[in-house]
């Protein structure tokens, strides 16, 4: 058995990744089972550098605010802004403080310097402007979309003026009140003004679509693509805020589903630009339904990866990351009858596993699910072996 498992293990390198797959995917996604561990982020950087330099991937998309990510993309593409500004303002969820993320941005900028546009690597955040404590105001996305259209189409085609839109949006802290995540009554998402904003956003997106030939010719495809991102984000945020105000039992399930739906639309847009690399939590990239307990309530939803895979088929590939230990988080050596325990017995500190070959080697043996003593780490579920294109296994994650 150990020999069979060894035969499924390969060195962690770009060529080994691609050998796992039946075809070269347009979206190649690498998941992580926990956030904030520099060991995993440095490994991501190493792999993504190889895949850009050796295999021609041209976008790196990570689980961060899609609007903030525009600042990072401008910096790595053209040098706009300072590195410190970009790290502070270009990432959500606190990711900007990560040394590995800083290393990634520096490498992308250096890689692009002096290269023709067609050979540059782009950056994208593909999460919505959402945090666990709530959602952003739709102001930035809605006003940016309105400004773009107002500069290029006749005023009488617009559903409202910029002044009216500003007045309807009101103060941003109305939208970002953290109390709204737990108390639907604190949300403005189903107020009359929010309802009117949803209609305006819908009209603006429709106008953007209707004027596509003119807009691309008058501005550029990149500007038009960015306006489409503003439109998706505005409508997605307004829908999210509406469900924050809901009082039904479906509320939290709808919120987690809406978030991954926004992620999926952003990933499909990234895929339309060409071959891209994606990095996020395994639960946002897997093909199976994702599950979590919030406040003791079980939630279940289709992840962004599942939604994208249904659309792209073999053009989407997902490689999960599994871990042996995270000693500084109290995650000790895995039990030998778990997937992680079987892989921990291998001599390599890290390896790429052919998941389907591993499943074949196990035969009728069913590994036990691993239980994590720390809420921030989600072990690999053995039932997911058949639907994963591969597994990156890291034996020990060390602090720092």
Coordinates of C-alpha atoms in Angstrom, one line a residue:
X1 CA 0.0 0.0 0.0
X2 CA 2.7 2.5 1.0
X3 CA 4.6 1.7 -2.3
X4 CA 1.4 2.3 -4.3
X5 CA 0.9 5.7 -2.5
X6 CA 4.5 6.6 -3.2
X7 CA 3.9 5.9 -6.9
X8 CA 1.1 8.6 -6.8
X9 CA 3.5 11.3 -5.3
X10 CA 5.6 13.7 -7.4
X11 CA 7.8 16.7 -6.8
X12 CA 6.0 20.0 -6.3
X13 CA 6.6 21.7 -9.7
X14 CA 4.6 23.1 -12.6
X15 CA 5.2 20.1 -14.9
X16 CA 4.0 17.7 -12.2
X17 CA 0.8 19.8 -11.8
X18 CA 0.0 19.7 -15.5
X19 CA 0.7 16.0 -15.9
X20 CA -2.2 15.3 -13.5
X21 CA -4.6 16.9 -15.9
X22 CA -6.3 15.5 -19.1
X23 CA -5.9 18.9 -20.8
X24 CA -4.2 22.2 -20.1
X25 CA -6.9 24.1 -18.1
X26 CA -7.9 27.8 -18.7
X27 CA -8.4 28.2 -15.0
X28 CA -5.9 26.3 -12.8
X29 CA -7.0 26.6 -9.1
X30 CA -4.8 25.8 -6.1
X31 CA -6.7 25.7 -2.7
X32 CA -5.5 26.0 0.8
X33 CA -7.2 24.5 3.9
X34 CA -6.4 27.4 6.2
X35 CA -5.7 31.1 5.8
X36 CA -2.6 33.2 6.8
X37 CA 0.1 30.6 6.8
X38 CA 3.2 32.0 5.1
X39 CA 4.5 28.5 4.3
X40 CA 1.6 27.9 2.0
X41 CA 1.8 31.3 0.4
X42 CA 5.5 31.0 -0.4
X43 CA 4.8 27.6 -2.0
X44 CA 2.0 29.2 -4.0
X45 CA 4.4 31.9 -5.2
X46 CA 7.0 29.3 -6.3
X47 CA 4.4 27.3 -8.2
X48 CA 2.8 30.3 -9.8
X49 CA 6.1 31.7 -11.0
X50 CA 6.9 28.4 -12.7
X51 CA 3.5 28.3 -14.3
X52 CA 3.7 31.9 -15.6
X53 CA 7.3 31.5 -16.9
X54 CA 7.1 28.0 -18.3
X55 CA 3.5 27.5 -19.2
X56 CA 2.3 30.9 -20.3
X57 CA -0.3 31.6 -17.6
X58 CA -1.1 35.3 -17.7
X59 CA -3.3 36.2 -14.7
X60 CA -3.0 35.4 -11.0
X61 CA -6.4 35.7 -9.1
X62 CA -6.6 35.4 -5.3
X63 CA -9.4 35.5 -2.7
X64 CA -9.4 39.2 -2.2
X65 CA -11.7 42.2 -2.9
X66 CA -12.1 42.6 -6.7
X67 CA -12.3 46.4 -6.5
X68 CA -9.2 46.7 -4.3
X69 CA -7.4 44.3 -6.7
X70 CA -7.6 46.9 -9.4
X71 CA -4.9 48.9 -7.6
X72 CA -2.6 45.9 -7.5
X73 CA -3.2 45.2 -11.2
X74 CA -2.4 48.8 -12.1
X75 CA 0.8 48.6 -10.1
X76 CA 2.1 45.3 -11.5
X77 CA 1.1 46.3 -15.0
X78 CA 2.4 49.8 -15.2
X79 CA 4.1 50.7 -11.9
X80 CA 1.2 53.0 -10.7
X81 CA 1.3 53.8 -7.0
X82 CA 4.0 52.8 -4.5
X83 CA 4.4 49.3 -3.2
X84 CA 3.5 50.3 0.3
X85 CA 0.3 52.0 -0.9
X86 CA -0.7 49.0 -2.9
X87 CA -0.1 46.5 -0.1
X88 CA -2.1 48.7 2.3
X89 CA -5.0 49.5 0.0
X90 CA -5.0 46.8 -2.7
X91 CA -5.9 43.8 -0.5
X92 CA -8.9 42.9 1.7
X93 CA -9.0 40.5 4.7
X94 CA -5.7 41.8 6.0
X95 CA -3.8 39.9 3.2
X96 CA -1.7 43.1 2.5
X97 CA 0.4 42.5 5.6
X98 CA 1.6 39.2 4.4
X99 CA 5.3 39.1 3.4
X100 CA 4.5 36.4 0.8
X101 CA 1.9 38.5 -0.8
X102 CA 4.3 41.4 -0.9
X103 CA 6.9 39.1 -2.5
X104 CA 4.3 38.1 -5.1
X105 CA 3.5 41.7 -6.0
X106 CA 7.2 42.6 -6.3
X107 CA 7.9 39.6 -8.5
X108 CA 4.9 40.4 -10.8
X109 CA 6.1 44.0 -11.2
X110 CA 9.6 42.9 -11.9
X111 CA 8.4 40.3 -14.4
X112 CA 6.3 42.8 -16.3
X113 CA 8.9 45.6 -16.4
X114 CA 9.9 46.2 -20.0
X115 CA 7.7 43.4 -21.4
X116 CA 5.1 43.9 -24.2
X117 CA 1.5 44.0 -23.0
X118 CA 0.8 40.5 -24.4
X119 CA 3.5 39.0 -22.2
X120 CA 2.6 40.7 -18.9
X121 CA 1.0 38.9 -16.0
X122 CA -2.1 40.5 -14.6
X123 CA -3.5 40.5 -11.1
X124 CA -7.1 40.1 -10.0
X125 CA -9.0 39.9 -6.7
X126 CA -12.0 37.7 -7.3
X127 CA -13.9 38.0 -4.0
X128 CA -16.6 40.6 -3.6
X129 CA -16.1 43.6 -1.3
X130 CA -17.2 41.5 1.6
X131 CA -15.9 40.8 5.0
X132 CA -17.1 38.3 7.6
X133 CA -18.6 41.3 9.5
X134 CA -20.6 42.6 6.6
X135 CA -20.5 44.1 3.1
X136 CA -19.2 47.4 1.6
X137 CA -21.4 50.2 0.4
X138 CA -22.3 49.9 -3.3
X139 CA -21.1 53.5 -3.8
X140 CA -17.7 52.8 -5.3
X141 CA -19.0 50.3 -7.9
X142 CA -22.2 52.2 -8.8
X143 CA -20.6 55.6 -9.1
X144 CA -17.7 54.3 -11.2
X145 CA -20.1 52.6 -13.6
X146 CA -22.3 55.7 -13.8
X147 CA -19.2 57.9 -14.4
X148 CA -17.9 55.6 -17.2
X149 CA -21.3 55.6 -19.0
X150 CA -21.9 59.3 -18.5
X151 CA -18.6 60.2 -20.2
X152 CA -19.5 58.3 -23.3
X153 CA -23.3 58.1 -23.9
X154 CA -26.1 60.7 -24.2
X155 CA -27.3 61.9 -20.8
X156 CA -31.0 61.1 -21.7
X157 CA -30.0 57.4 -21.8
X158 CA -28.9 57.3 -18.2
X159 CA -31.5 56.3 -15.6
X160 CA -30.5 59.1 -13.2
X161 CA -28.0 61.9 -12.7
X162 CA -24.8 61.5 -10.6
X163 CA -26.3 63.9 -8.0
X164 CA -29.5 61.8 -7.6
X165 CA -27.4 58.6 -7.3
X166 CA -25.3 60.2 -4.6
X167 CA -28.3 61.3 -2.6
X168 CA -29.9 57.9 -2.9
X169 CA -26.8 56.1 -1.7
X170 CA -26.6 58.3 1.4
X171 CA -23.8 57.8 4.0
X172 CA -21.6 54.8 3.6
X173 CA -21.9 53.8 7.2
X174 CA -25.5 53.0 6.7
X175 CA -24.4 50.1 4.5
X176 CA -21.4 49.0 6.5
X177 CA -23.0 48.8 10.0
X178 CA -21.5 45.6 11.5
X179 CA -24.7 45.0 13.5
X180 CA -26.5 44.2 10.3
X181 CA -24.7 40.8 10.0
X182 CA -26.5 39.5 13.1
X183 CA -29.5 41.8 13.2
X184 CA -31.5 42.0 9.9
X185 CA -33.3 45.0 11.3
X186 CA -30.1 47.0 11.2
X187 CA -29.7 46.5 7.5
X188 CA -30.8 49.1 4.9
X189 CA -30.8 46.4 2.2
X190 CA -34.6 46.3 1.8
X191 CA -35.4 50.0 2.3
X192 CA -37.2 51.8 -0.5
X193 CA -34.0 53.6 -1.5
X194 CA -32.1 50.3 -1.8
X195 CA -34.9 48.9 -4.0
X196 CA -34.6 51.9 -6.2
X197 CA -30.8 51.5 -6.4
X198 CA -31.2 47.9 -7.5
X199 CA -33.4 49.1 -10.5
X200 CA -30.9 51.8 -11.3
X201 CA -28.0 49.3 -11.2
X202 CA -29.9 47.0 -13.5
X203 CA -30.6 49.8 -16.0
X204 CA -26.9 50.9 -15.9
X205 CA -25.7 47.3 -16.6
X206 CA -28.2 46.9 -19.4
X207 CA -27.1 50.2 -20.9
X208 CA -23.4 49.1 -20.7
X209 CA -24.3 45.9 -22.6
X210 CA -26.4 47.8 -25.2
X211 CA -23.6 50.3 -25.9
X212 CA -20.8 47.7 -26.1
X213 CA -19.5 48.4 -29.7
X214 CA -19.4 52.1 -29.1
X215 CA -17.9 51.9 -25.7
X216 CA -15.1 49.6 -26.7
X217 CA -14.3 51.8 -29.7
X218 CA -14.4 55.0 -27.7
X219 CA -12.4 53.8 -24.7
X220 CA -10.8 50.4 -24.7
X221 CA -11.6 46.7 -24.0
X222 CA -9.8 47.0 -20.7
X223 CA -11.9 50.0 -19.7
X224 CA -15.1 48.2 -20.8
X225 CA -14.1 45.1 -18.9
X226 CA -13.5 47.2 -15.8
X227 CA -16.9 48.8 -16.2
X228 CA -18.5 45.3 -16.4
X229 CA -16.7 44.5 -13.1
X230 CA -18.3 47.6 -11.5
X231 CA -21.7 46.5 -12.8
X232 CA -21.4 42.9 -11.5
X233 CA -20.1 44.2 -8.1
X234 CA -22.8 46.8 -7.7
X235 CA -25.7 44.4 -8.5
X236 CA -24.0 41.7 -6.4
X237 CA -23.6 44.0 -3.4
X238 CA -27.2 45.3 -3.6
X239 CA -28.5 41.7 -3.7
X240 CA -26.2 40.8 -0.8
X241 CA -27.5 43.7 1.3
X242 CA -31.1 42.8 0.5
X243 CA -30.5 39.3 2.0
X244 CA -28.8 40.8 5.0
X245 CA -32.1 42.4 5.7
X246 CA -34.0 39.1 5.4
X247 CA -35.5 37.4 8.4
X248 CA -36.2 34.0 7.0
X249 CA -34.3 30.8 8.0
X250 CA -32.7 30.9 4.5
X251 CA -30.8 34.1 5.2
X252 CA -27.3 32.8 6.0
X253 CA -27.4 30.1 3.3
X254 CA -28.3 32.7 0.8
X255 CA -25.5 35.0 1.9
X256 CA -22.8 32.4 1.6
X257 CA -24.2 31.3 -1.8
X258 CA -24.3 34.9 -3.1
X259 CA -20.7 35.4 -2.1
X260 CA -19.5 32.4 -4.0
X261 CA -21.8 33.3 -6.9
X262 CA -20.0 36.7 -7.1
X263 CA -16.7 34.9 -7.0
X264 CA -17.7 32.6 -9.8
X265 CA -18.7 35.4 -12.2
X266 CA -15.4 37.2 -11.5
X267 CA -13.5 34.0 -12.3
X268 CA -15.4 33.4 -15.5
X269 CA -14.5 37.0 -16.5
X270 CA -10.8 36.3 -15.7
X271 CA -11.0 33.1 -17.7
X272 CA -12.3 35.0 -20.7
X273 CA -9.0 37.0 -20.8
X274 CA -6.8 33.8 -21.1
X275 CA -5.1 31.2 -19.0
X276 CA -5.2 32.1 -15.3
X277 CA -4.1 30.8 -11.9
X278 CA -6.4 31.0 -8.9
X279 CA -5.7 30.8 -5.2
X280 CA -8.3 30.6 -2.4
X281 CA -9.6 28.4 0.4
X282 CA -10.4 24.9 -0.7
X283 CA -14.0 25.4 0.2
X284 CA -14.3 28.1 -2.5
X285 CA -12.7 26.1 -5.2
X286 CA -13.8 22.5 -4.7
X287 CA -16.4 20.8 -7.1
X288 CA -18.5 19.4 -4.2
X289 CA -20.9 21.3 -2.2
X290 CA -19.2 23.3 0.6
X291 CA -20.4 23.1 4.2
X292 CA -19.8 25.1 7.4
X293 CA -21.4 25.7 10.8
X294 CA -22.1 29.3 11.7
X295 CA -23.6 30.0 15.1
X296 CA -24.3 26.3 15.4
X297 CA -26.3 26.3 12.2
X298 CA -25.2 24.0 9.3
X299 CA -24.9 25.8 6.0
X300 CA -24.5 24.2 2.5
X301 CA -23.8 25.8 -0.8
X302 CA -22.2 25.4 -4.2
X303 CA -18.7 26.9 -4.2
X304 CA -17.3 29.2 -6.9
X305 CA -15.2 26.3 -8.1
X306 CA -18.3 24.1 -8.5
X307 CA -20.1 26.8 -10.4
X308 CA -17.2 27.5 -12.7
X309 CA -16.4 23.8 -13.3
X310 CA -20.0 23.3 -14.4
X311 CA -19.5 26.0 -17.0
X312 CA -16.0 25.3 -18.1
X313 CA -15.7 21.5 -17.8
X314 CA -12.1 20.4 -18.4
X315 CA -11.0 24.0 -18.8
X316 CA -11.3 24.2 -14.9
X317 CA -8.9 22.2 -12.7
X318 CA -8.7 22.1 -9.0
X319 CA -5.7 21.0 -6.9
X320 CA -6.4 21.0 -3.1
X321 CA -3.8 21.5 -0.4
X322 CA -3.7 19.1 2.6
X323 CA -1.5 19.5 5.7
X324 CA 0.1 17.2 8.2
X325 CA 0.8 19.5 11.2
X326 CA 0.4 23.1 12.2
X327 CA 2.1 22.9 15.6
X328 CA 1.6 26.5 16.5
X329 CA -2.2 26.1 16.1
X330 CA -2.4 22.8 18.0
X331 CA -2.8 20.7 14.9
X332 CA -0.6 17.7 15.6
X333 CA 0.4 14.6 13.6
X334 CA -2.6 13.1 11.8
X335 CA -4.0 9.7 12.6
X336 CA -2.6 7.1 10.3
X337 CA -6.0 6.1 8.9
X338 CA -6.8 9.6 7.5
X339 CA -5.8 10.9 4.1
X340 CA -3.3 13.2 5.8
X341 CA -2.0 10.3 7.9
X342 CA -1.3 8.2 4.9
X343 CA 0.5 11.0 3.2
X344 CA 2.4 11.9 6.3
X345 CA 4.1 8.5 6.1
X346 CA 5.8 9.5 2.8
X347 CA 9.4 10.6 3.1
X348 CA 9.0 14.0 1.2
X349 CA 8.3 17.2 3.2
X350 CA 6.0 18.2 0.4
X351 CA 4.7 16.5 -2.8
X352 CA 2.0 16.6 -5.4
X353 CA -0.4 13.7 -5.3
X354 CA -2.4 12.2 -8.2
X355 CA -5.7 12.1 -6.3
X356 CA -7.3 9.6 -8.6
X357 CA -4.3 7.3 -8.5
X358 CA -4.3 7.5 -4.8
X359 CA -8.0 6.6 -4.7
X360 CA -7.2 3.6 -6.9
X361 CA -4.3 2.6 -4.6
X362 CA -6.7 2.7 -1.6
X363 CA -9.2 0.4 -3.4
X364 CA -12.0 -0.4 -1.0
X365 CA -10.2 1.2 2.0
X366 CA -12.0 4.3 3.1
X367 CA -9.8 6.7 5.0
X368 CA -11.4 8.2 8.1
X369 CA -12.3 11.9 8.1
X370 CA -9.8 14.0 10.1
X371 CA -11.1 16.2 12.9
X372 CA -9.3 19.4 13.5
X373 CA -8.8 20.8 17.1
X374 CA -8.6 24.3 15.6
X375 CA -11.5 25.9 13.9
X376 CA -9.3 27.7 11.4
X377 CA -8.1 24.6 9.6
X378 CA -10.4 22.4 7.5
X379 CA -9.0 18.9 6.9
X380 CA -9.2 17.3 3.5
X381 CA -12.5 15.2 3.2
X382 CA -11.7 11.7 2.0
X383 CA -15.0 11.7 0.0
X384 CA -13.5 14.5 -2.2
X385 CA -10.6 12.4 -3.6
X386 CA -12.5 11.4 -6.8
X387 CA -13.4 15.0 -7.7
X388 CA -10.0 16.5 -7.0
X389 CA -7.5 16.7 -9.9
X390 CA -4.7 16.5 -7.4
X391 CA -3.5 17.2 -3.9
X392 CA -0.5 19.3 -2.7
X393 CA 0.6 17.8 0.6
X394 CA 2.7 19.8 3.0
X395 CA 4.0 17.7 5.9
X396 CA 4.6 20.4 8.5
X397 CA 3.5 24.1 8.5
X398 CA 5.8 26.2 10.6
X399 CA 5.1 29.5 12.1
X400 CA 6.4 32.7 10.4

